PDB file of C-alpha atoms in Angstrom:
ATOM      1  CA  UNK A  11      78.977  86.589  85.748  1.00 38.00           C
ATOM      2  CA  UNK A  12      80.895  88.953  87.985  1.00 38.00           C
ATOM      3  CA  UNK A  13      83.439  86.378  89.015  1.00 37.00           C
ATOM      4  CA  UNK A  14      85.344  84.207  86.583  1.00 38.00           C
ATOM      5  CA  UNK A  15      85.907  80.843  88.283  1.00 39.00           C
ATOM      6  CA  UNK A  16      89.106  79.029  87.498  1.00 35.00           C
ATOM      7  CA  UNK A  17      90.150  75.394  87.750  1.00 33.00           C
ATOM      8  CA  UNK A  18      91.413  74.137  91.118  1.00 31.00           C
ATOM      9  CA  UNK A  19      95.197  73.710  91.269  1.00 35.00           C
ATOM     10  CA  UNK A  20      97.150  70.562  92.117  1.00 34.00           C
ATOM     11  CA  UNK A  21      98.004  69.368  95.612  1.00 32.00           C
ATOM     12  CA  UNK A  22      99.404  71.691  98.292  1.00 29.00           C
ATOM     13  CA  UNK A  23     103.144  72.353  98.206  1.00 33.00           C
ATOM     14  CA  UNK A  24     105.135  73.324 101.246  1.00 31.00           C
ATOM     15  CA  UNK A  25     107.470  75.512  99.223  1.00 33.00           C
ATOM     16  CA  UNK A  26     104.839  78.222  98.775  1.00 33.00           C
ATOM     17  CA  UNK A  27     103.105  79.979 101.640  1.00 32.00           C
ATOM     18  CA  UNK A  28     100.125  82.312 101.693  1.00 34.00           C
ATOM     19  CA  UNK A  29     100.176  86.118 101.692  1.00 36.00           C
ATOM     20  CA  UNK A  30     102.220  87.617 104.524  1.00 35.00           C
ATOM     21  CA  UNK A  31     100.815  89.852 107.245  1.00 36.00           C
ATOM     22  CA  UNK A  32      97.400  89.903 108.867  1.00 41.00           C
ATOM     23  CA  UNK A  33      95.548  91.053 105.736  1.00 41.00           C
ATOM     24  CA  UNK A  34      97.279  88.430 103.628  1.00 42.00           C
ATOM     25  CA  UNK A  35      96.335  85.753 106.123  1.00 39.00           C
ATOM     26  CA  UNK A  36      92.711  86.815 105.914  1.00 43.00           C
ATOM     27  CA  UNK A  37      92.693  86.598 102.105  1.00 49.00           C
ATOM     28  CA  UNK A  38      94.591  83.309 101.770  1.00 51.00           C
ATOM     29  CA  UNK A  39      91.717  81.225 103.041  1.00 53.00           C
ATOM     30  CA  UNK A  40      91.173  77.662 101.959  1.00 55.00           C
ATOM     31  CA  UNK A  41      88.931  77.117  98.953  1.00 47.00           C
ATOM     32  CA  UNK A  42      86.408  74.281  98.701  1.00 48.00           C
ATOM     33  CA  UNK A  43      88.985  72.464  96.571  1.00 50.00           C
ATOM     34  CA  UNK A  44      91.558  72.590  99.357  1.00 55.00           C
ATOM     35  CA  UNK A  45      93.865  75.249  97.864  1.00 68.00           C
ATOM     36  CA  UNK A  46      94.447  78.781  99.098  1.00 94.00           C
ATOM     37  CA  UNK A  47      92.301  81.309  97.292  1.00 96.00           C
ATOM     38  CA  UNK A  48      93.758  84.332  95.521  1.00 98.00           C
ATOM     39  CA  UNK A  49      91.540  87.090  94.144  1.00 98.00           C
ATOM     40  CA  UNK A  50      92.609  89.192  91.165  1.00 98.00           C
ATOM     41  CA  UNK A  51      90.896  92.597  90.785  1.00 98.00           C
ATOM     42  CA  UNK A  52      90.592  93.393  87.073  1.00 98.00           C
ATOM     43  CA  UNK A  53      88.169  95.782  85.340  1.00 96.00           C
ATOM     44  CA  UNK A  54      85.183  95.986  82.983  1.00 95.00           C
ATOM     45  CA  UNK A  55      84.138  92.690  81.422  1.00 94.00           C
ATOM     46  CA  UNK A  56      84.900  93.820  77.848  1.00 94.00           C
ATOM     47  CA  UNK A  57      88.307  95.285  78.709  1.00 95.00           C
ATOM     48  CA  UNK A  58      91.787  93.778  78.584  1.00 96.00           C
ATOM     49  CA  UNK A  59      92.219  93.791  82.394  1.00 97.00           C
ATOM     50  CA  UNK A  60      89.355  91.327  82.797  1.00 97.00           C
ATOM     51  CA  UNK A  61      90.450  89.059  79.977  1.00 97.00           C
ATOM     52  CA  UNK A  62      94.128  89.077  80.930  1.00 97.00           C
ATOM     53  CA  UNK A  63      93.235  88.731  84.608  1.00 98.00           C
ATOM     54  CA  UNK A  64      91.319  85.587  83.759  1.00 98.00           C
ATOM     55  CA  UNK A  65      94.375  84.265  81.943  1.00 98.00           C
ATOM     56  CA  UNK A  66      96.614  85.029  84.928  1.00 98.00           C
ATOM     57  CA  UNK A  67      94.151  83.366  87.305  1.00 98.00           C
ATOM     58  CA  UNK A  68      94.200  80.281  85.103  1.00 98.00           C
ATOM     59  CA  UNK A  69      98.009  80.202  85.130  1.00 98.00           C
ATOM     60  CA  UNK A  70      98.154  80.521  88.915  1.00 98.00           C
ATOM     61  CA  UNK A  71      95.572  77.795  89.442  1.00 98.00           C
ATOM     62  CA  UNK A  72      97.300  75.387  87.053  1.00 97.00           C
ATOM     63  CA  UNK A  73     100.938  76.103  87.872  1.00 97.00           C
ATOM     64  CA  UNK A  74     101.224  77.237  91.505  1.00 97.00           C
ATOM     65  CA  UNK A  75     100.499  74.132  93.582  1.00 95.00           C
ATOM     66  CA  UNK A  76      98.238  74.908  96.515  1.00 95.00           C
ATOM     67  CA  UNK A  77      96.583  77.990  94.999  1.00 97.00           C
ATOM     68  CA  UNK A  78      93.256  78.591  93.308  1.00 97.00           C
ATOM     69  CA  UNK A  79      92.773  82.001  91.699  1.00 98.00           C
ATOM     70  CA  UNK A  80      89.731  83.901  90.459  1.00 98.00           C
ATOM     71  CA  UNK A  81      89.482  87.073  88.385  1.00 98.00           C
ATOM     72  CA  UNK A  82      86.880  89.588  89.552  1.00 98.00           C
ATOM     73  CA  UNK A  83      85.216  92.261  87.423  1.00 97.00           C
ATOM     74  CA  UNK A  84      85.670  95.701  89.034  1.00 96.00           C
ATOM     75  CA  UNK A  85      85.677  99.403  88.268  1.00 94.00           C
ATOM     76  CA  UNK A  86      89.444  99.036  87.619  1.00 95.00           C
ATOM     77  CA  UNK A  87      92.521 100.969  88.806  1.00 96.00           C
ATOM     78  CA  UNK A  88      91.461 103.074  91.804  1.00 96.00           C
ATOM     79  CA  UNK A  89      88.980 100.487  93.056  1.00 97.00           C
ATOM     80  CA  UNK A  90      91.555  97.731  92.543  1.00 98.00           C
ATOM     81  CA  UNK A  91      94.122  99.538  94.675  1.00 98.00           C
ATOM     82  CA  UNK A  92      91.522 100.117  97.371  1.00 98.00           C
ATOM     83  CA  UNK A  93      90.625  96.420  97.331  1.00 98.00           C
ATOM     84  CA  UNK A  94      94.275  95.341  97.579  1.00 98.00           C
ATOM     85  CA  UNK A  95      94.906  97.738 100.473  1.00 98.00           C
ATOM     86  CA  UNK A  96      91.794  96.568 102.357  1.00 98.00           C
ATOM     87  CA  UNK A  97      92.610  92.913 101.737  1.00 97.00           C
ATOM     88  CA  UNK A  98      89.509  92.285  99.609  1.00 98.00           C
ATOM     89  CA  UNK A  99      91.761  91.302  96.682  1.00 98.00           C
ATOM     90  CA  UNK A 100      95.283  89.894  96.606  1.00 98.00           C
ATOM     91  CA  UNK A 101      96.395  91.183  93.209  1.00 98.00           C
ATOM     92  CA  UNK A 102      95.176  94.136  91.172  1.00 98.00           C
ATOM     93  CA  UNK A 103      95.685  95.682  87.762  1.00 98.00           C
ATOM     94  CA  UNK A 104      96.274  99.436  87.808  1.00 97.00           C
ATOM     95  CA  UNK A 105      97.312 102.251  85.555  1.00 96.00           C
ATOM     96  CA  UNK A 106     100.636 103.718  86.634  1.00 96.00           C
ATOM     97  CA  UNK A 107      99.204 107.216  87.144  1.00 95.00           C
ATOM     98  CA  UNK A 108      96.583 105.936  89.608  1.00 96.00           C
ATOM     99  CA  UNK A 109      99.207 103.808  91.382  1.00 97.00           C
ATOM    100  CA  UNK A 110     101.527 106.821  91.608  1.00 95.00           C
ATOM    101  CA  UNK A 111      98.701 108.819  93.218  1.00 95.00           C
ATOM    102  CA  UNK A 112      98.199 105.955  95.680  1.00 97.00           C
ATOM    103  CA  UNK A 113     101.781 105.801  96.953  1.00 97.00           C
ATOM    104  CA  UNK A 114     101.982 109.598  97.090  1.00 95.00           C
ATOM    105  CA  UNK A 115      98.609 110.062  98.786  1.00 97.00           C
ATOM    106  CA  UNK A 116      97.223 112.245  95.963  1.00 93.00           C
ATOM    107  CA  UNK A 117      94.100 112.409  93.832  1.00 92.00           C
ATOM    108  CA  UNK A 118      91.599 109.807  94.997  1.00 93.00           C
ATOM    109  CA  UNK A 119      93.871 108.824  97.913  1.00 97.00           C
ATOM    110  CA  UNK A 120      94.064 110.955 101.039  1.00 96.00           C
ATOM    111  CA  UNK A 121      97.221 109.259 102.362  1.00 97.00           C
ATOM    112  CA  UNK A 122     100.033 107.034 101.007  1.00 98.00           C
ATOM    113  CA  UNK A 123      98.818 103.484 100.389  1.00 98.00           C
ATOM    114  CA  UNK A 124     100.793 100.305 101.293  1.00 98.00           C
ATOM    115  CA  UNK A 125     101.090  98.800  97.821  1.00 98.00           C
ATOM    116  CA  UNK A 126     103.987  97.276  95.916  1.00 98.00           C
ATOM    117  CA  UNK A 127     104.363  96.330  92.261  1.00 98.00           C
ATOM    118  CA  UNK A 128     104.851  92.823  90.939  1.00 98.00           C
ATOM    119  CA  UNK A 129     105.762  94.139  87.483  1.00 98.00           C
ATOM    120  CA  UNK A 130     105.136  96.729  84.851  1.00 98.00           C
ATOM    121  CA  UNK A 131     103.026  95.076  82.164  1.00 97.00           C
ATOM    122  CA  UNK A 132     101.881  96.616  78.885  1.00 96.00           C
ATOM    123  CA  UNK A 133     100.819 100.137  77.923  1.00 95.00           C
ATOM    124  CA  UNK A 134      97.245 101.341  78.073  1.00 94.00           C
ATOM    125  CA  UNK A 135      96.213 103.398  75.077  1.00 97.00           C
ATOM    126  CA  UNK A 136      93.775 106.250  75.611  1.00 98.00           C
ATOM    127  CA  UNK A 137      91.006 105.651  73.101  1.00 98.00           C
ATOM    128  CA  UNK A 138      88.554 108.484  72.487  1.00 98.00           C
ATOM    129  CA  UNK A 139      85.833 107.467  70.058  1.00 98.00           C
ATOM    130  CA  UNK A 140      83.149 109.834  68.773  1.00 98.00           C
ATOM    131  CA  UNK A 141      80.241 109.516  66.384  1.00 98.00           C
ATOM    132  CA  UNK A 142      80.986 110.906  62.941  1.00 97.00           C
ATOM    133  CA  UNK A 143      77.955 113.216  62.971  1.00 97.00           C
ATOM    134  CA  UNK A 144      79.009 114.819  66.286  1.00 97.00           C
ATOM    135  CA  UNK A 145      81.711 116.873  64.581  1.00 97.00           C
ATOM    136  CA  UNK A 146      84.183 116.033  67.344  1.00 98.00           C
ATOM    137  CA  UNK A 147      87.770 116.196  66.079  1.00 97.00           C
ATOM    138  CA  UNK A 148      89.617 117.147  69.289  1.00 98.00           C
ATOM    139  CA  UNK A 149      89.152 116.967  73.052  1.00 98.00           C
ATOM    140  CA  UNK A 150      88.177 120.649  73.033  1.00 98.00           C
ATOM    141  CA  UNK A 151      85.300 119.738  70.700  1.00 98.00           C
ATOM    142  CA  UNK A 152      83.743 117.681  73.506  1.00 98.00           C
ATOM    143  CA  UNK A 153      82.356 120.918  74.944  1.00 98.00           C
ATOM    144  CA  UNK A 154      78.577 120.679  75.139  1.00 98.00           C
ATOM    145  CA  UNK A 155      78.617 116.985  74.176  1.00 98.00           C
ATOM    146  CA  UNK A 156      77.431 113.825  75.917  1.00 98.00           C
ATOM    147  CA  UNK A 157      80.569 111.994  77.015  1.00 98.00           C
ATOM    148  CA  UNK A 158      81.259 108.806  78.959  1.00 98.00           C
ATOM    149  CA  UNK A 159      84.302 109.242  81.203  1.00 98.00           C
ATOM    150  CA  UNK A 160      84.449 105.632  82.401  1.00 96.00           C
ATOM    151  CA  UNK A 161      83.454 103.743  85.522  1.00 94.00           C
ATOM    152  CA  UNK A 162      83.645 105.574  88.854  1.00 93.00           C
ATOM    153  CA  UNK A 163      87.012 104.975  90.568  1.00 88.00           C
ATOM    154  CA  UNK A 164      88.606 103.709  87.370  1.00 92.00           C
ATOM    155  CA  UNK A 165      91.886 104.641  85.760  1.00 93.00           C
ATOM    156  CA  UNK A 166      89.882 105.655  82.699  1.00 95.00           C
ATOM    157  CA  UNK A 167      87.993 108.209  84.778  1.00 95.00           C
ATOM    158  CA  UNK A 168      91.247 109.659  86.121  1.00 94.00           C
ATOM    159  CA  UNK A 169      92.652 110.101  82.614  1.00 96.00           C
ATOM    160  CA  UNK A 170      89.353 111.332  81.151  1.00 98.00           C
ATOM    161  CA  UNK A 171      89.015 114.136  83.693  1.00 97.00           C
ATOM    162  CA  UNK A 172      92.643 115.129  83.184  1.00 97.00           C
ATOM    163  CA  UNK A 173      92.202 115.160  79.398  1.00 98.00           C
ATOM    164  CA  UNK A 174      89.215 117.467  79.671  1.00 98.00           C
ATOM    165  CA  UNK A 175      91.048 119.838  81.992  1.00 98.00           C
ATOM    166  CA  UNK A 176      94.124 119.815  79.742  1.00 98.00           C
ATOM    167  CA  UNK A 177      91.861 120.986  76.896  1.00 98.00           C
ATOM    168  CA  UNK A 178      90.565 123.822  79.062  1.00 98.00           C
ATOM    169  CA  UNK A 179      87.211 122.207  79.817  1.00 98.00           C
ATOM    170  CA  UNK A 180      85.441 121.908  83.165  1.00 98.00           C
ATOM    171  CA  UNK A 181      84.311 118.240  83.405  1.00 97.00           C
ATOM    172  CA  UNK A 182      81.303 119.201  85.517  1.00 95.00           C
ATOM    173  CA  UNK A 183      80.151 122.204  83.512  1.00 97.00           C
ATOM    174  CA  UNK A 184      81.342 122.004  79.934  1.00 98.00           C
ATOM    175  CA  UNK A 185      80.264 118.445  79.081  1.00 98.00           C
ATOM    176  CA  UNK A 186      77.291 116.246  79.878  1.00 98.00           C
ATOM    177  CA  UNK A 187      79.338 113.642  81.668  1.00 97.00           C
ATOM    178  CA  UNK A 188      78.225 110.069  82.241  1.00 97.00           C
ATOM    179  CA  UNK A 189      80.286 107.720  84.431  1.00 96.00           C
ATOM    180  CA  UNK A 190      79.686 104.478  82.550  1.00 97.00           C
ATOM    181  CA  UNK A 191      81.622 101.253  82.278  1.00 96.00           C
ATOM    182  CA  UNK A 192      82.840 100.221  78.838  1.00 96.00           C
ATOM    183  CA  UNK A 193      79.948  97.818  77.999  1.00 96.00           C
ATOM    184  CA  UNK A 194      77.383 100.492  78.930  1.00 97.00           C
ATOM    185  CA  UNK A 195      79.331 103.171  77.037  1.00 98.00           C
ATOM    186  CA  UNK A 196      79.467 101.055  73.885  1.00 98.00           C
ATOM    187  CA  UNK A 197      75.735 100.310  74.084  1.00 98.00           C
ATOM    188  CA  UNK A 198      74.963 104.010  74.548  1.00 98.00           C
ATOM    189  CA  UNK A 199      77.124 104.916  71.536  1.00 98.00           C
ATOM    190  CA  UNK A 200      75.331 102.336  69.407  1.00 97.00           C
ATOM    191  CA  UNK A 201      71.887 103.598  70.436  1.00 97.00           C
ATOM    192  CA  UNK A 202      72.732 107.278  69.989  1.00 97.00           C
ATOM    193  CA  UNK A 203      72.759 108.096  73.688  1.00 98.00           C
ATOM    194  CA  UNK A 204      76.359 109.353  73.668  1.00 98.00           C
ATOM    195  CA  UNK A 205      78.418 111.554  71.379  1.00 98.00           C
ATOM    196  CA  UNK A 206      81.745 110.159  72.570  1.00 98.00           C
ATOM    197  CA  UNK A 207      83.429 107.840  75.017  1.00 98.00           C
ATOM    198  CA  UNK A 208      86.843 107.900  76.637  1.00 98.00           C
ATOM    199  CA  UNK A 209      88.545 104.599  77.369  1.00 97.00           C
ATOM    200  CA  UNK A 210      91.998 103.587  78.546  1.00 96.00           C
ATOM    201  CA  UNK A 211      92.924 100.018  77.661  1.00 94.00           C
ATOM    202  CA  UNK A 212      95.229  97.640  75.859  1.00 94.00           C
ATOM    203  CA  UNK A 213      95.112  96.991  72.133  1.00 94.00           C
ATOM    204  CA  UNK A 214      92.830  95.741  70.904  1.00 94.00           C
ATOM    205  CA  UNK A 215      90.123  96.258  73.507  1.00 95.00           C
ATOM    206  CA  UNK A 216      87.217  93.888  72.710  1.00 95.00           C
ATOM    207  CA  UNK A 217      84.580  96.488  73.593  1.00 97.00           C
ATOM    208  CA  UNK A 218      86.079  99.037  71.198  1.00 98.00           C
ATOM    209  CA  UNK A 219      86.354  96.362  68.521  1.00 97.00           C
ATOM    210  CA  UNK A 220      82.648  95.681  69.005  1.00 97.00           C
ATOM    211  CA  UNK A 221      81.847  99.386  68.683  1.00 98.00           C
ATOM    212  CA  UNK A 222      83.898 100.001  65.546  1.00 98.00           C
ATOM    213  CA  UNK A 223      82.660  96.796  63.925  1.00 97.00           C
ATOM    214  CA  UNK A 224      79.055  97.847  64.442  1.00 97.00           C
ATOM    215  CA  UNK A 225      79.310 101.561  63.658  1.00 97.00           C
ATOM    216  CA  UNK A 226      82.008 101.220  60.975  1.00 96.00           C
ATOM    217  CA  UNK A 227      82.712 104.665  59.446  1.00 96.00           C
ATOM    218  CA  UNK A 228      80.261 106.254  61.885  1.00 97.00           C
ATOM    219  CA  UNK A 229      82.851 105.745  64.665  1.00 98.00           C
ATOM    220  CA  UNK A 230      85.869 108.062  64.545  1.00 98.00           C
ATOM    221  CA  UNK A 231      88.964 108.188  66.761  1.00 98.00           C
ATOM    222  CA  UNK A 232      89.945 111.536  68.251  1.00 98.00           C
ATOM    223  CA  UNK A 233      93.701 112.405  68.196  1.00 98.00           C
ATOM    224  CA  UNK A 234      95.268 113.507  71.486  1.00 98.00           C
ATOM    225  CA  UNK A 235      98.710 114.869  70.565  1.00 97.00           C
ATOM    226  CA  UNK A 236      97.623 118.459  71.251  1.00 97.00           C
ATOM    227  CA  UNK A 237      96.826 117.823  74.942  1.00 98.00           C
ATOM    228  CA  UNK A 238      99.872 115.680  75.769  1.00 98.00           C
ATOM    229  CA  UNK A 239     102.226 118.587  76.628  1.00 97.00           C
ATOM    230  CA  UNK A 240      99.741 119.946  79.193  1.00 97.00           C
ATOM    231  CA  UNK A 241      99.250 116.486  80.698  1.00 96.00           C
ATOM    232  CA  UNK A 242     103.005 116.030  81.069  1.00 95.00           C
ATOM    233  CA  UNK A 243     103.433 119.503  82.547  1.00 96.00           C
ATOM    234  CA  UNK A 244     100.748 118.810  85.140  1.00 93.00           C
ATOM    235  CA  UNK A 245     101.349 115.127  85.894  1.00 90.00           C
ATOM    236  CA  UNK A 246     104.792 114.128  84.641  1.00 89.00           C
ATOM    237  CA  UNK A 247     106.250 111.644  82.210  1.00 88.00           C
ATOM    238  CA  UNK A 248     103.887 108.846  83.252  1.00 91.00           C
ATOM    239  CA  UNK A 249     101.993 110.075  80.187  1.00 95.00           C
ATOM    240  CA  UNK A 250     103.735 109.489  76.857  1.00 96.00           C
ATOM    241  CA  UNK A 251     103.007 109.709  73.144  1.00 97.00           C
ATOM    242  CA  UNK A 252     101.651 106.619  71.416  1.00 97.00           C
ATOM    243  CA  UNK A 253      99.925 105.530  68.244  1.00 98.00           C
ATOM    244  CA  UNK A 254      96.859 103.407  67.624  1.00 98.00           C
ATOM    245  CA  UNK A 255      97.724 101.711  64.335  1.00 97.00           C
ATOM    246  CA  UNK A 256      95.023 101.800  61.693  1.00 97.00           C
ATOM    247  CA  UNK A 257      95.019  97.993  61.483  1.00 97.00           C
ATOM    248  CA  UNK A 258      94.041  97.567  65.155  1.00 97.00           C
ATOM    249  CA  UNK A 259      90.423  98.582  64.550  1.00 97.00           C
ATOM    250  CA  UNK A 260      90.462  98.776  60.744  1.00 96.00           C
ATOM    251  CA  UNK A 261      90.463 102.584  60.876  1.00 96.00           C
ATOM    252  CA  UNK A 262      91.260 104.799  57.883  1.00 96.00           C
ATOM    253  CA  UNK A 263      94.524 106.080  59.434  1.00 97.00           C
ATOM    254  CA  UNK A 264      96.804 105.818  62.463  1.00 98.00           C
ATOM    255  CA  UNK A 265      95.757 107.940  65.454  1.00 98.00           C
ATOM    256  CA  UNK A 266      98.094 109.843  67.785  1.00 98.00           C
ATOM    257  CA  UNK A 267      97.217 109.155  71.402  1.00 98.00           C
ATOM    258  CA  UNK A 268      98.454 109.115  75.004  1.00 98.00           C
ATOM    259  CA  UNK A 269      99.790 105.952  76.615  1.00 97.00           C
ATOM    260  CA  UNK A 270     100.200 105.012  80.271  1.00 96.00           C
ATOM    261  CA  UNK A 271     101.943 101.876  81.618  1.00 96.00           C
ATOM    262  CA  UNK A 272      99.991  99.256  83.529  1.00 97.00           C
ATOM    263  CA  UNK A 273     101.212  97.758  86.770  1.00 98.00           C
ATOM    264  CA  UNK A 274     100.289  94.588  88.625  1.00 98.00           C
ATOM    265  CA  UNK A 275     100.050  95.595  92.289  1.00 98.00           C
ATOM    266  CA  UNK A 276      99.782  93.782  95.615  1.00 98.00           C
ATOM    267  CA  UNK A 277      99.709  94.676  99.295  1.00 98.00           C
ATOM    268  CA  UNK A 278     103.186  95.289 100.716  1.00 98.00           C
ATOM    269  CA  UNK A 279     102.471  92.458 103.184  1.00 98.00           C
ATOM    270  CA  UNK A 280     102.355  89.732 100.517  1.00 98.00           C
ATOM    271  CA  UNK A 281     104.747  86.859 101.244  1.00 98.00           C
ATOM    272  CA  UNK A 282     107.938  87.462  99.188  1.00 98.00           C
ATOM    273  CA  UNK A 283     108.013  83.806  98.106  1.00 97.00           C
ATOM    274  CA  UNK A 284     104.529  84.098  96.639  1.00 98.00           C
ATOM    275  CA  UNK A 285     105.312  87.425  94.950  1.00 98.00           C
ATOM    276  CA  UNK A 286     108.447  85.922  93.408  1.00 98.00           C
ATOM    277  CA  UNK A 287     106.514  82.874  92.188  1.00 98.00           C
ATOM    278  CA  UNK A 288     103.811  85.004  90.554  1.00 98.00           C
ATOM    279  CA  UNK A 289     106.433  87.175  88.857  1.00 98.00           C
ATOM    280  CA  UNK A 290     108.262  84.128  87.547  1.00 98.00           C
ATOM    281  CA  UNK A 291     104.998  82.624  86.344  1.00 98.00           C
ATOM    282  CA  UNK A 292     104.240  85.670  84.188  1.00 98.00           C
ATOM    283  CA  UNK A 293     107.472  85.287  82.263  1.00 98.00           C
ATOM    284  CA  UNK A 294     107.635  81.497  82.183  1.00 98.00           C
ATOM    285  CA  UNK A 295     104.142  81.417  80.661  1.00 98.00           C
ATOM    286  CA  UNK A 296     104.045  84.707  78.779  1.00 98.00           C
ATOM    287  CA  UNK A 297     102.986  82.905  75.601  1.00 98.00           C
ATOM    288  CA  UNK A 298      99.840  81.706  77.369  1.00 98.00           C
ATOM    289  CA  UNK A 299      98.971  85.281  78.345  1.00 98.00           C
ATOM    290  CA  UNK A 300      99.584  86.499  74.783  1.00 97.00           C
ATOM    291  CA  UNK A 301      97.196  83.791  73.563  1.00 97.00           C
ATOM    292  CA  UNK A 302      94.542  85.327  75.822  1.00 96.00           C
ATOM    293  CA  UNK A 303      95.281  88.957  74.848  1.00 96.00           C
ATOM    294  CA  UNK A 304      97.729  90.404  72.326  1.00 95.00           C
ATOM    295  CA  UNK A 305      98.387  93.256  74.768  1.00 95.00           C
ATOM    296  CA  UNK A 306     100.517  90.859  76.822  1.00 97.00           C
ATOM    297  CA  UNK A 307     103.070  90.724  73.998  1.00 97.00           C
ATOM    298  CA  UNK A 308     104.403  94.055  75.315  1.00 96.00           C
ATOM    299  CA  UNK A 309     105.450  92.527  78.648  1.00 97.00           C
ATOM    300  CA  UNK A 310     109.244  92.311  78.833  1.00 97.00           C
ATOM    301  CA  UNK A 311     111.909  91.642  81.447  1.00 97.00           C
ATOM    302  CA  UNK A 312     113.609  94.877  80.420  1.00 97.00           C
ATOM    303  CA  UNK A 313     110.690  97.150  81.282  1.00 97.00           C
ATOM    304  CA  UNK A 314     108.922  95.040  83.937  1.00 98.00           C
ATOM    305  CA  UNK A 315     111.041  96.261  86.902  1.00 97.00           C
ATOM    306  CA  UNK A 316     110.504  99.931  85.932  1.00 96.00           C
ATOM    307  CA  UNK A 317     107.536 100.613  88.196  1.00 96.00           C
ATOM    308  CA  UNK A 318     108.577 103.931  89.744  1.00 94.00           C
ATOM    309  CA  UNK A 319     107.318 105.628  91.838  1.00 93.00           C
ATOM    310  CA  UNK A 320     105.706 102.386  93.058  1.00 97.00           C
ATOM    311  CA  UNK A 321     108.316 100.179  94.692  1.00 98.00           C
ATOM    312  CA  UNK A 322     108.835  96.655  93.430  1.00 98.00           C
ATOM    313  CA  UNK A 323     107.834  94.011  95.934  1.00 98.00           C
ATOM    314  CA  UNK A 324     110.867  92.331  97.529  1.00 98.00           C
ATOM    315  CA  UNK A 325     109.853  89.009  95.995  1.00 98.00           C
ATOM    316  CA  UNK A 326     109.758  90.521  92.518  1.00 98.00           C
ATOM    317  CA  UNK A 327     113.100  92.216  93.119  1.00 97.00           C
ATOM    318  CA  UNK A 328     114.573  88.810  93.871  1.00 97.00           C
ATOM    319  CA  UNK A 329     113.217  87.416  90.614  1.00 98.00           C
ATOM    320  CA  UNK A 330     114.664  90.300  88.593  1.00 96.00           C
ATOM    321  CA  UNK A 331     118.001  89.939  90.392  1.00 92.00           C
ATOM    322  CA  UNK A 332     117.699  93.056  92.505  1.00 68.00           C
TER     323      UNK A 332
END
């Protein structure tokens, strides 16, 4: 199903209001159960965004009186920001590089977008997986290969294209590029239709676990340390060094990779009281989110307010004491 339905919350409470502004008012419509509906834009159904988004929707529905939340499968970061700006979604998961482009009016965005951050969450790990018989041992080796660069308008696609360019490859000429979501990419890898896929997600990502479990030693992770300096030179310190531990996917060794923070974003018009309540909910019930996805264990009050260049929403600032 494209939409993950969540349990209706308890009775309405006067202390919490709906989203502020005209767009917020349009989104905060009454649900059949009597509560105000909140939509959370997530990502591919086998990715962490979708799973964690479902957990957050459940928390909102159970613990914010008067609200019923649903998690929606989407193309992820860029699409999620577009949905939040248009008012089609109230909350969205996004990679920090895509969100930075949005507020600066760069990349996929032709003008600065009116978004704010609820919090910085966990890091996304860039996971490049190739078939063992492809001979791919670096991003440069993707030349002439069949490669999935992620769903259109996704954060994965943004990073994938930048990785290819950092390795000196033209994404439209040097590789046979397929813009596939993670489930489709994994299926194509299993059937021999792809030589490699590029994915940006939390650890572990269920879809990648499925792939490595099925292909075993025929699936190999490609290290990315050699392209990180070029990425940082072109796009800044939003890209950092990281490691995929060998125990995450039962690989033969740790893999050097590139990490990017994730942000939870909303329209700048969201009611500060609601934004503060959602922020508080994340930390009051962090253990519940960790139970849904281990990636949530990285969420901390120390790093959560560090969302630059995306401004924290005023409600979140209040929660963090700003």
